[in-house]
Tab-separated table of C-alpha atoms in Angstrom:
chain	number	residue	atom	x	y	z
A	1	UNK	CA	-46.302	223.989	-50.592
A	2	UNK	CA	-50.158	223.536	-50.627
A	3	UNK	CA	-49.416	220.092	-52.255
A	4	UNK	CA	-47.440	219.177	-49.428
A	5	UNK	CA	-50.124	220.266	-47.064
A	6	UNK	CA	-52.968	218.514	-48.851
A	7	UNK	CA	-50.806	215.375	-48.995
A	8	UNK	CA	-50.030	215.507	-45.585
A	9	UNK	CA	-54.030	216.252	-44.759
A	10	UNK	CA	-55.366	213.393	-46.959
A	11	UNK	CA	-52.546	211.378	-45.277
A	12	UNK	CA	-54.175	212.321	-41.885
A	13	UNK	CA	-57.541	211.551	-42.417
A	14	UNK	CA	-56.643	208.352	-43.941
A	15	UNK	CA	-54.957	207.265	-40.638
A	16	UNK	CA	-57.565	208.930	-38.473
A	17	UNK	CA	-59.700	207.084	-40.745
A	18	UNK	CA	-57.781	203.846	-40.183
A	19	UNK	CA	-57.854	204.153	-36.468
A	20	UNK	CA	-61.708	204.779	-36.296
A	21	UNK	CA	-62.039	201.431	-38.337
A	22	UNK	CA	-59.860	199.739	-36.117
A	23	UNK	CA	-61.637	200.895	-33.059
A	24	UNK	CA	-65.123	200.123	-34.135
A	25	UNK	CA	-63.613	196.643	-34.922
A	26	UNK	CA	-62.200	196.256	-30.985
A	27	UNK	CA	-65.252	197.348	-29.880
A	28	UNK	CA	-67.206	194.733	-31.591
A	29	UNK	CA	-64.461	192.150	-30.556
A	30	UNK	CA	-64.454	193.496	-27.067
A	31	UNK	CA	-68.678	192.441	-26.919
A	32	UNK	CA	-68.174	189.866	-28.064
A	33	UNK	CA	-65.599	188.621	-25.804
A	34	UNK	CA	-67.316	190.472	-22.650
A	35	UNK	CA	-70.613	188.963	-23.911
A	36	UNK	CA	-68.775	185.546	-24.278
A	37	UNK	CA	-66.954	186.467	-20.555
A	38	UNK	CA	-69.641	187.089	-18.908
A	39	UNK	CA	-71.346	183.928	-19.768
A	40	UNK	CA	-68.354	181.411	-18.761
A	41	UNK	CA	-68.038	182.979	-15.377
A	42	UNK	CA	-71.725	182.416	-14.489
A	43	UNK	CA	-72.417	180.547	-11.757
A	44	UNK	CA	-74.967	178.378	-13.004
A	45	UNK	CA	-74.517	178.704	-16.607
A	46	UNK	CA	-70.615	178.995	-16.752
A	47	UNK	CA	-70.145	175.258	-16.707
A	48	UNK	CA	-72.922	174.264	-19.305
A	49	UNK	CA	-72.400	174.486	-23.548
A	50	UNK	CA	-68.631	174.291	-23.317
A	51	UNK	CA	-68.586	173.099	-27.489
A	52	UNK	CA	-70.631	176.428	-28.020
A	53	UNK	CA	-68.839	178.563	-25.958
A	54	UNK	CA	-65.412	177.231	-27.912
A	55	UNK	CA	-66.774	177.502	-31.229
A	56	UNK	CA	-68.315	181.324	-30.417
A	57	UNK	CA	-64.437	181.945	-29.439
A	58	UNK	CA	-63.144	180.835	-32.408
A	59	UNK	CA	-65.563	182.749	-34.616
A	60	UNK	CA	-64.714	185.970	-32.788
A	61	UNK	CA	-61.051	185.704	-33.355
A	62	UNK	CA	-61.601	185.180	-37.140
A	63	UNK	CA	-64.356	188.444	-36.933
A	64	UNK	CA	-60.774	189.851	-35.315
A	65	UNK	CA	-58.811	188.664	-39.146
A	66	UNK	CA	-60.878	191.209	-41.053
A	67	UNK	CA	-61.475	194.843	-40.805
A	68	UNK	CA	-64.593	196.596	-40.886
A	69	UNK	CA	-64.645	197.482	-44.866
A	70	UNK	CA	-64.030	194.096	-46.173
A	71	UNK	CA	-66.431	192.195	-47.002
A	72	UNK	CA	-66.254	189.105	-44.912
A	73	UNK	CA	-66.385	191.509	-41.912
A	74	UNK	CA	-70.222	191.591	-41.697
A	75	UNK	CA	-70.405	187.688	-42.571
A	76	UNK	CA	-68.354	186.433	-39.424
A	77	UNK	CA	-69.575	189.279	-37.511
A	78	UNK	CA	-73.048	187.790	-37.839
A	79	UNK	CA	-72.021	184.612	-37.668
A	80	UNK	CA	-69.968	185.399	-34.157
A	81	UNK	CA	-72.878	187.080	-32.522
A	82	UNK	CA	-75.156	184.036	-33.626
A	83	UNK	CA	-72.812	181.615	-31.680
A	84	UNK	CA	-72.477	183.617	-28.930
A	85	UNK	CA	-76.529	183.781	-28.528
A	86	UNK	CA	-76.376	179.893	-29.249
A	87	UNK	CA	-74.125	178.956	-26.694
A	88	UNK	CA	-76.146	181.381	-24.058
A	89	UNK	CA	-79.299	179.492	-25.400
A	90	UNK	CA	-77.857	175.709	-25.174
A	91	UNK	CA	-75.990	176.962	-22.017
A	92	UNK	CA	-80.024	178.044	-20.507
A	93	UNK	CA	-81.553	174.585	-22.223
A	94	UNK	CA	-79.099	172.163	-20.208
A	95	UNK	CA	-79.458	174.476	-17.106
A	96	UNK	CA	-83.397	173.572	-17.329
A	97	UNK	CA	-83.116	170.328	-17.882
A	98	UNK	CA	-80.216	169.350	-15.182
A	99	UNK	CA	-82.911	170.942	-12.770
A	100	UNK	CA	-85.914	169.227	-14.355
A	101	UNK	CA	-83.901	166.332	-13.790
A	102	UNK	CA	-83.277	167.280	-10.712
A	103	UNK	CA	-86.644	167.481	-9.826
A	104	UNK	CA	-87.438	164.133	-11.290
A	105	UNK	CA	-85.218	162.438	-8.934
A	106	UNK	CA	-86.420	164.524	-6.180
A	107	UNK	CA	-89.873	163.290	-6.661
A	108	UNK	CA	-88.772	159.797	-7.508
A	109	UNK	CA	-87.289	159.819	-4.082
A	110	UNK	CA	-90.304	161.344	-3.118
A	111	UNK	CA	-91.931	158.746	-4.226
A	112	UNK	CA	-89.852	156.073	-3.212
A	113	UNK	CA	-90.200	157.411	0.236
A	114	UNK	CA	-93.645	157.335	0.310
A	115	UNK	CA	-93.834	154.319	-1.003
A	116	UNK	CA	-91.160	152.903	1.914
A	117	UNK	CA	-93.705	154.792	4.207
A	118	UNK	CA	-96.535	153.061	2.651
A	119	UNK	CA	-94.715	149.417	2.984
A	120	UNK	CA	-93.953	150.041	6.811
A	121	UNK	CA	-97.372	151.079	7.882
A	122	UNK	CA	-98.707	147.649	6.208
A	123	UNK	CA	-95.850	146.294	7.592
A	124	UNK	CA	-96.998	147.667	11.190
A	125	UNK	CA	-100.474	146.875	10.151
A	126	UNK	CA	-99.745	143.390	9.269
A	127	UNK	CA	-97.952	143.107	12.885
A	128	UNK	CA	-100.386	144.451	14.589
A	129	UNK	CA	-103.349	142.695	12.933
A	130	UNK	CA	-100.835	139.009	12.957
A	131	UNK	CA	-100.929	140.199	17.016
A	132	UNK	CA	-104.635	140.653	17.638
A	133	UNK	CA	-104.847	137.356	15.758
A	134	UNK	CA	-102.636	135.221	17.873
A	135	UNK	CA	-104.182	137.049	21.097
A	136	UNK	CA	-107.649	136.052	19.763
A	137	UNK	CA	-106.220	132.304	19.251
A	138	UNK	CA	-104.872	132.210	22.379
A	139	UNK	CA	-108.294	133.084	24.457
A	140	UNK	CA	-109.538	130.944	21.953
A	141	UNK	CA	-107.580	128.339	23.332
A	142	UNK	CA	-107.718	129.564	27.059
A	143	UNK	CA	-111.989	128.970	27.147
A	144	UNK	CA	-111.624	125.528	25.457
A	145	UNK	CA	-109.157	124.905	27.974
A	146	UNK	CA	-111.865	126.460	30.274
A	147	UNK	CA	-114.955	124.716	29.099
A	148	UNK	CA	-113.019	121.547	28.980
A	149	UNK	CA	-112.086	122.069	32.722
A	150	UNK	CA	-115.371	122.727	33.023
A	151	UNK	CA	-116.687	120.185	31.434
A	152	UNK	CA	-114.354	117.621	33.337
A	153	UNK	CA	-115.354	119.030	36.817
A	154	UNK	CA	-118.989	118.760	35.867
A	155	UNK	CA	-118.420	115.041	34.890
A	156	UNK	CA	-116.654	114.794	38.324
A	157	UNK	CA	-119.407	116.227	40.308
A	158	UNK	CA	-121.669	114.512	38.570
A	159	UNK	CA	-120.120	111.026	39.430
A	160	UNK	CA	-119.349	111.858	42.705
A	161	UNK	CA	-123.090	112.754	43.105
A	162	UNK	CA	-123.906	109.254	41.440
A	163	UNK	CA	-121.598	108.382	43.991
A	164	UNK	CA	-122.746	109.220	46.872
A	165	UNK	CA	-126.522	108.562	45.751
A	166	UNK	CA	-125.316	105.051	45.357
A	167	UNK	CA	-123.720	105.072	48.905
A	168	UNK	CA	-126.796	107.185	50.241
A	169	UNK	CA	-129.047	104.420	48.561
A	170	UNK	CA	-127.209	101.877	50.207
A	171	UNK	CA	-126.885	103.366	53.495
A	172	UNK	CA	-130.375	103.865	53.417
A	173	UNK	CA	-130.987	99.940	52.566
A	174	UNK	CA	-128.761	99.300	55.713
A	175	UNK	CA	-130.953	101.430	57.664
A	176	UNK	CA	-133.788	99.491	56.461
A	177	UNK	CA	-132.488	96.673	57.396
A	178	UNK	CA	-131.617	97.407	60.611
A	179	UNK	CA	-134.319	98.676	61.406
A	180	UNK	CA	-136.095	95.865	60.247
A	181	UNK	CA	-134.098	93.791	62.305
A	182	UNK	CA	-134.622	95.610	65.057
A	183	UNK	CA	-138.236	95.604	64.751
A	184	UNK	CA	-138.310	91.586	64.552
A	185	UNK	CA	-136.085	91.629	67.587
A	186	UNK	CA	-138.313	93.746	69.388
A	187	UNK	CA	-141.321	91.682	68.616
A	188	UNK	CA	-139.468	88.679	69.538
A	189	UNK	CA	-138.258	89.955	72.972
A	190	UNK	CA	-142.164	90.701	72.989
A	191	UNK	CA	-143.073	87.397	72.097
A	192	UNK	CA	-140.705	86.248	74.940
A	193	UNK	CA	-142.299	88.102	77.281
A	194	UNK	CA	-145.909	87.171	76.776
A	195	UNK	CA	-145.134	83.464	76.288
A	196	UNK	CA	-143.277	83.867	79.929
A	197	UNK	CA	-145.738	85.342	81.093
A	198	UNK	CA	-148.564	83.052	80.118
A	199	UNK	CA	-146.460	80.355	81.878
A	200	UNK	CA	-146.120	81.692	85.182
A	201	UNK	CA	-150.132	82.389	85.855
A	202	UNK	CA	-151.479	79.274	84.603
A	203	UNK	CA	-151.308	75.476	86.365
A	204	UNK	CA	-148.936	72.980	84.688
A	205	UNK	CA	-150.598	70.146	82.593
A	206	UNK	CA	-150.279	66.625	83.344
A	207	UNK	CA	-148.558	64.820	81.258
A	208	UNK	CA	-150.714	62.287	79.292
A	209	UNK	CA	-150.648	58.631	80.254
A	210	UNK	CA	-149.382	56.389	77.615
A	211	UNK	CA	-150.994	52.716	77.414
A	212	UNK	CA	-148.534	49.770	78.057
A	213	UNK	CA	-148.735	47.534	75.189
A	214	UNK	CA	-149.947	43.741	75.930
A	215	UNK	CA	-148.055	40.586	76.071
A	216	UNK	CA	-149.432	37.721	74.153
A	217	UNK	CA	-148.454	34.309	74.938
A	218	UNK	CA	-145.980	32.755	72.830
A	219	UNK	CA	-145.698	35.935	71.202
A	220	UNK	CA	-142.248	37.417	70.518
């Protein structure tokens, strides 16, 4: 009877024994997994490390093969728990560097931006400057037009002055002349007038006598 009873007590701690194993090794599994879990339903991170993630999965099913007092236990436990940190790390490395890409091409647009900013201020710059250019040309061109206008309406005064010196010049010759002539008729009329009068006060001459030639005799 006390056989029986120790049997049957050995018997029971060996299963109670068994099932204490067997929990420890779910509850390893079960981090692992929840560890694993938690990382593929991250928002950010979920989608990153997928080759990680898979081979972490497959090293905590074969942690799940063995039970806590053999001795590959340990080896695959470590070796699950190391992939599962490896695929949070790689999962965390690609994160940073899809955003520090992300950042690059931010500031390469950035840049480009500025640099489309930069080209269409010279651009206005140019235009503007090209502007003040042609609008300096063109009064350029308006006051040689000017002075040349100027220039031909000085050349026309000054040869209509020439002009009408010349015909002043000649009226004045005219004038002259008339009045010359004018003056010699005056003293003519003058002339007239004292020779007619000289001729009315003074006796009329007799006329001089001329000799009558001789006839000679048997002359012609």
């Amino acid at each position: 009877m006390k056989r029986s009873t120790i049997l049957l007590s050995a018997l029971a701690l060996a299963v109670s024994a068994g099932n204490a194993l067997a929990a420890t090794d779910d509850l390893d599994v079960r981090r692992l997994n929840s560890s694993l879990d938690q990382l593929s339903s991250d928002p950010v991170l979920g989608g990153y490390a997928q080759g990680e993630q898979a081979r972490a999965r497959e090293a905590i099913s074969q942690v799940g093969q063995y039970k806590p007092k053999d001795k590959l236990h340990a080896h695959y436990l470590y070796i699950a728990e190391r992939r599962v940190d490896t695929a949070k790390a790689v999962a965390q490395f690609q994160d940073a560097q899809a955003k520090s890409a992300q950042l690059d091409r931010e500031h390469d647009g950035i840049l480009l931006e500025s640099s489309r900013l930069d080209a269409e201020m010279a651009r206005r710059q140019l235009e503007q400057q090209r502007m003040q250019n042609q609008m300096i040309q063109e009064e350029a061109a308006r006051l040689q037009q000017q002075g040349v206008e100027y220039s031909q309406a000085l050349e026309q005064a000054k040869a209509e002055g020439d002009k009408a010196r010349q015909v002043a010049a000649a009226q004045a010759k005219v004038a002259n002349a008339a009045k010359k002539q004018a003056a010699l008729a005056e003293a003519a009329a003058r002339a007239m007038r004292d020779i007619n009068s000289s001729d009315g006060g003074a006796p009329a001459s007799t006329p001089a006598t001329t000799p009558k030639k001789s006839k000679k005799s048997g002359g012609n």
